[in-house]
CSV table of C-alpha atoms in Angstrom, one decimal:
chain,number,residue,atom,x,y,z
A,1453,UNK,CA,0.0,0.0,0.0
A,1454,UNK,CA,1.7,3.4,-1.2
A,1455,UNK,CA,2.1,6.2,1.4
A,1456,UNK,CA,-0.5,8.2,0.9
A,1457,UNK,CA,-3.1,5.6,0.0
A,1458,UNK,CA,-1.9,4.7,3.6
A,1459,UNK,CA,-3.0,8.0,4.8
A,1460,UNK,CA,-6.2,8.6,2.8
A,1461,UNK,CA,-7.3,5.2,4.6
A,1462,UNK,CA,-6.4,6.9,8.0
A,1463,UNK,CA,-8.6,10.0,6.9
A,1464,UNK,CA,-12.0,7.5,6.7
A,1465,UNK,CA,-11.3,7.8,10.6
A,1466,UNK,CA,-9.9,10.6,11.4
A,1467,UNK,CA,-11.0,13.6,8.9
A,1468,UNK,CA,-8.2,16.5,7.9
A,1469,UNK,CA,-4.7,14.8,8.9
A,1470,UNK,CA,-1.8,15.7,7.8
A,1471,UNK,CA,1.4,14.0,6.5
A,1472,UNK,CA,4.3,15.6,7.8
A,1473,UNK,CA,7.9,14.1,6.0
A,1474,UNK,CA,11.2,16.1,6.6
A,1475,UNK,CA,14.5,16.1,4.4
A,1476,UNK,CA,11.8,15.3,1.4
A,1477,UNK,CA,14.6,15.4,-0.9
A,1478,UNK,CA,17.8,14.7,-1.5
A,1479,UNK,CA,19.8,17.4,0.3
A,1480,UNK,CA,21.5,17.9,-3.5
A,1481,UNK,CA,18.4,18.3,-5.0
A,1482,UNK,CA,16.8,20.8,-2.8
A,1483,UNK,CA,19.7,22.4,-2.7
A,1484,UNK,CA,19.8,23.2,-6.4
A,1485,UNK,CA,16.2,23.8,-5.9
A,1486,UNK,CA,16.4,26.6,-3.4
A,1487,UNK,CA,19.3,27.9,-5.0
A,1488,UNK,CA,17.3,28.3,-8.2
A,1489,UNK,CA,14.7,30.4,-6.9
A,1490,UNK,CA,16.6,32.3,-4.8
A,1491,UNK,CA,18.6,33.8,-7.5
A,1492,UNK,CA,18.4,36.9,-9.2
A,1493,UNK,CA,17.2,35.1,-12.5
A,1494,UNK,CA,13.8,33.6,-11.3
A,1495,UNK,CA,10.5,34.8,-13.2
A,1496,UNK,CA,9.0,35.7,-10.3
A,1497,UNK,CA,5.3,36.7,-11.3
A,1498,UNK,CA,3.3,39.6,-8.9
A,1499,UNK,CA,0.3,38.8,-7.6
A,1500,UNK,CA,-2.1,41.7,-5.5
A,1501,UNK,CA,-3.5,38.2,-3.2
A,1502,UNK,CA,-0.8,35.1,-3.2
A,1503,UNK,CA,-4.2,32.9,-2.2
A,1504,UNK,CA,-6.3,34.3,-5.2
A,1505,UNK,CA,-8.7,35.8,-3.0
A,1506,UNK,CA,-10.5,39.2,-3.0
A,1507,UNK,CA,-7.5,41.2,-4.7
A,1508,UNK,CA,-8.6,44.9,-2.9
A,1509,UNK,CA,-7.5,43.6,0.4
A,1510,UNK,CA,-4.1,44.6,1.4
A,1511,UNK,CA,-1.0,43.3,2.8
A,1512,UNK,CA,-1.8,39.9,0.9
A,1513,UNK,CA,0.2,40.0,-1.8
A,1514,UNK,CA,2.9,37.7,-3.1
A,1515,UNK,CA,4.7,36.1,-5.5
A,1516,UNK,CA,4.3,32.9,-8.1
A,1517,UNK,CA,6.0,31.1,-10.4
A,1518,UNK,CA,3.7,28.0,-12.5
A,1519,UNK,CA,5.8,25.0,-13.2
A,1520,UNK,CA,2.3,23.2,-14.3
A,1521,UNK,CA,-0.7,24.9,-14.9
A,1522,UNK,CA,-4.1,23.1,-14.6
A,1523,UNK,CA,-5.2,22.7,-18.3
A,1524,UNK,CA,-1.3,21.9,-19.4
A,1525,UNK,CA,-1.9,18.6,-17.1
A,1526,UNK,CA,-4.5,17.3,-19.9
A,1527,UNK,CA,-3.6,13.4,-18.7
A,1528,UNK,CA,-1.6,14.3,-15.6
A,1529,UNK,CA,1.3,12.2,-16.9
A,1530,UNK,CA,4.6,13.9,-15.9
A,1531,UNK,CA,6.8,12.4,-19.3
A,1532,UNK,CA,4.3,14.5,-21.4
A,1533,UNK,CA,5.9,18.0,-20.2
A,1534,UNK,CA,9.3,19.7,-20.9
A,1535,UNK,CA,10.6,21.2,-17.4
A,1536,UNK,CA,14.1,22.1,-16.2
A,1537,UNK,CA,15.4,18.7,-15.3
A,1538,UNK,CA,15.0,19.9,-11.3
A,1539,UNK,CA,11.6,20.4,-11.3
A,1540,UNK,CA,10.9,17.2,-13.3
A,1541,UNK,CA,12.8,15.2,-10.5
A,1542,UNK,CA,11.4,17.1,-8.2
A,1543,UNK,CA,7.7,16.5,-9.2
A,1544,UNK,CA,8.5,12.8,-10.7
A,1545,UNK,CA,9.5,12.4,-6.9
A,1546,UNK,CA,6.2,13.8,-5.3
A,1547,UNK,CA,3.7,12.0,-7.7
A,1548,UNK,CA,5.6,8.8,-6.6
A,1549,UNK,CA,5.4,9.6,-2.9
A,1550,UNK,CA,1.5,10.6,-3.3
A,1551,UNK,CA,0.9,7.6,-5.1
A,1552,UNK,CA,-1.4,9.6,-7.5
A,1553,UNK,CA,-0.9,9.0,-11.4
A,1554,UNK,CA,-2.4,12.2,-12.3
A,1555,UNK,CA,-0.7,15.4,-11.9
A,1556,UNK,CA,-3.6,18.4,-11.6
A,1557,UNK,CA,-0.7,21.3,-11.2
A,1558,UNK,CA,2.1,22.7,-9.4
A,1559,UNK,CA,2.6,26.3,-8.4
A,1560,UNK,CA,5.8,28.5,-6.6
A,1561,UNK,CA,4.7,31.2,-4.4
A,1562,UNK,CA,6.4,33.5,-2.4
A,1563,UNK,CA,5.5,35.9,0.5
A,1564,UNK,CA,7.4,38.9,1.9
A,1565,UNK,CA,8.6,39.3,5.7
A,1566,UNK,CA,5.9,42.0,7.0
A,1567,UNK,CA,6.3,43.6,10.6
A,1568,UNK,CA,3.8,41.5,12.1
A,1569,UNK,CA,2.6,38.1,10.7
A,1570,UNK,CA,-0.1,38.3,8.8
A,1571,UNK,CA,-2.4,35.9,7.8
A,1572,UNK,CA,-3.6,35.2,4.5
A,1573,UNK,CA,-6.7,34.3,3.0
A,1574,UNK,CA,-8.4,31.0,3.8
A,1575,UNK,CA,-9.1,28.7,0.9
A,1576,UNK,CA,-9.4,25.6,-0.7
A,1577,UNK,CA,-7.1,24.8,-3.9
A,1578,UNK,CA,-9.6,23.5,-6.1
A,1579,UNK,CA,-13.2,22.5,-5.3
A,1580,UNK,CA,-13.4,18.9,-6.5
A,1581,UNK,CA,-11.8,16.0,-4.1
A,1582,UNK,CA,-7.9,15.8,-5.1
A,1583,UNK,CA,-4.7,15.7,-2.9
A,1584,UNK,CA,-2.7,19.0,-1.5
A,1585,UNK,CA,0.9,18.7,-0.6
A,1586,UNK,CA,3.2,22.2,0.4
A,1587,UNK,CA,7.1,21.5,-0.5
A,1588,UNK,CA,9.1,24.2,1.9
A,1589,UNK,CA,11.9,25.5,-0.1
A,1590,UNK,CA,13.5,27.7,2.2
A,1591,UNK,CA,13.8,28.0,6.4
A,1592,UNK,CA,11.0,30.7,7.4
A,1593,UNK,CA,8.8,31.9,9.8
A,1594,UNK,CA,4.7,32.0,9.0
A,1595,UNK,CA,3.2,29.3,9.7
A,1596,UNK,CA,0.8,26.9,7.5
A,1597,UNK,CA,-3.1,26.6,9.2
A,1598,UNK,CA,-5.2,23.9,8.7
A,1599,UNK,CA,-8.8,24.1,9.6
A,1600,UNK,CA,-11.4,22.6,10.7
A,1601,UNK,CA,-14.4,22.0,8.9
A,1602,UNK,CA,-17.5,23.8,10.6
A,1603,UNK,CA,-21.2,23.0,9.5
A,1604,UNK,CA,-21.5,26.6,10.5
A,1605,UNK,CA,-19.4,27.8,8.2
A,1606,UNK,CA,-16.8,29.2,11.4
A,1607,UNK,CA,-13.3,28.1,10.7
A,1608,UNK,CA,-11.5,27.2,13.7
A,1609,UNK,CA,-7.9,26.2,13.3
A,1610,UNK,CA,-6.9,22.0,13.6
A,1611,UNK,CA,-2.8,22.4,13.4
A,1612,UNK,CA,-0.2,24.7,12.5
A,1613,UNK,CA,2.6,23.8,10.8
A,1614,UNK,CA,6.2,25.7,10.3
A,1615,UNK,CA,8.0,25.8,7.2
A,1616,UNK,CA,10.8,24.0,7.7
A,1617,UNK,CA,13.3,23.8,4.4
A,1618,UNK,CA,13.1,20.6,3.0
A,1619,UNK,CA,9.6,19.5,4.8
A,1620,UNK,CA,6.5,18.1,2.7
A,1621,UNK,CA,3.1,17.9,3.9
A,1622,UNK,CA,0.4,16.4,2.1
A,1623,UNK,CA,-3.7,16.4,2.8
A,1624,UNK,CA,-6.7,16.2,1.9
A,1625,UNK,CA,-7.3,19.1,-0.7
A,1626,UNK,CA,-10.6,20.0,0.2
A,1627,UNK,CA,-9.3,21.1,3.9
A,1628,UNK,CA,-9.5,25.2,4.1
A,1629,UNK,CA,-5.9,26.0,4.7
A,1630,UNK,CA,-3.6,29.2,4.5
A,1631,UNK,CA,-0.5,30.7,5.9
A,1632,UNK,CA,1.0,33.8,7.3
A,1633,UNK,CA,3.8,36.1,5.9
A,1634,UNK,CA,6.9,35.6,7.5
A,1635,UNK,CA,8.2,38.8,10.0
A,1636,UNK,CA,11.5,37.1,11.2
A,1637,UNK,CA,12.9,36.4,7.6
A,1638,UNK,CA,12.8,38.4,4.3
A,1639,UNK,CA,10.9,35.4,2.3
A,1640,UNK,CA,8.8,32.4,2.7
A,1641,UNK,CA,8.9,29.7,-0.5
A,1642,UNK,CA,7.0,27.5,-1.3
A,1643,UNK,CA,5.7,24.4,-3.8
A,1644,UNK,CA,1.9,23.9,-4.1
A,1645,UNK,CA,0.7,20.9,-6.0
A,1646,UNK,CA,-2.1,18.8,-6.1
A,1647,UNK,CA,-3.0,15.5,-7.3
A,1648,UNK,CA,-6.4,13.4,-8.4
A,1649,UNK,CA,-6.9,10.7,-5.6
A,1650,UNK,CA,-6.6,7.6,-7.6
């Protein structure tokens, strides 16, 4: 039984775990990685809300990089797209840790160190049942929230976790998640992807 099939039979019991796995990667790999996207070369793209939210409210901006978007996945098959080999290990690593054969898409963002954390806006990535997993590129402050589902409609938070470099997590992609802005270092990267559950 794969890893995450593991954990998606956990989730029948206990709704809106998480999978934590540090040193993801090969300390090589996510070295070139993070070296990568922390150079001056990086297409970093602006965006006025990093969680595609309402884009008048301030403070909640970021930026994002796609390595996949949604309708270039057509099959989800990784050996159908060109990337720079990195990113192909990278994501032919993920998919195989997931345990998902269809790749839905995979997203860089980047927040900004702000005086005080602030939080971002709560969302789900996509609204039919898939997979979420969060790749930490770099050390940071501003932690991820996962919430709790409310019939109310109330979101109360379940865990936090801190981006650690070189930690995955992976849930169920219909939990409402977001993070906050780091205020102890100048950046906060991150790898969003998600998956169809097979």
């Amino acid at each position: 039984m794969s890893l995450i099939k593991t954990w998606l039979h956990r989730q029948q019991d206990q709704e809106g775990d998480v999978m934590i796995i540090d040193n993801f990667l090969e300390t090589h790999l996510h070295h070139a990685i993070l070296d990568d996207m922390t150079n001056d070369e990086f297409p970093w793209y602006y965006w006025d809300n990093i969680s595609l939210g309402d884009t008048n409210t301030l403070g909640k901006y970021g930026f994002n990089y796609w390595l996949l978007k949604e309708h270039e996945t057509i099959d989800g098959r990784l050996e159908n797209f060109t990337l720079p080999e990195i990113y192909y290990t990278f994501l032919n690593e993920l998919q195989t840790t997931v345990g998902s054969t269809k790749l839905i898409r995979s997203r860089v963002d980047m927040t900004l160190y702000r005086n005080n954390p602030f939080p971002l806006e709560p969302h789900i990535d996509l609204t039919y049942p898939h997979i979420t997993t969060i790749y930490y590129v770099n050390h940071s402050d501003g932690t991820t929230i996962l919430y709790n589902d409310s019939q109310s409609g109330a979101l109360t938070i379940k865990e936090e976790i801190e981006p650690v470099a070189n930690r995955l997590i992976i849930f169920d992609g219909l939990t409402w998640h977001t993070g906050h802005t780091p205020m102890k270092n100048n950046r906060r990267i991150l790898i969003n992807t998600n998956f169809h559950p097979n």
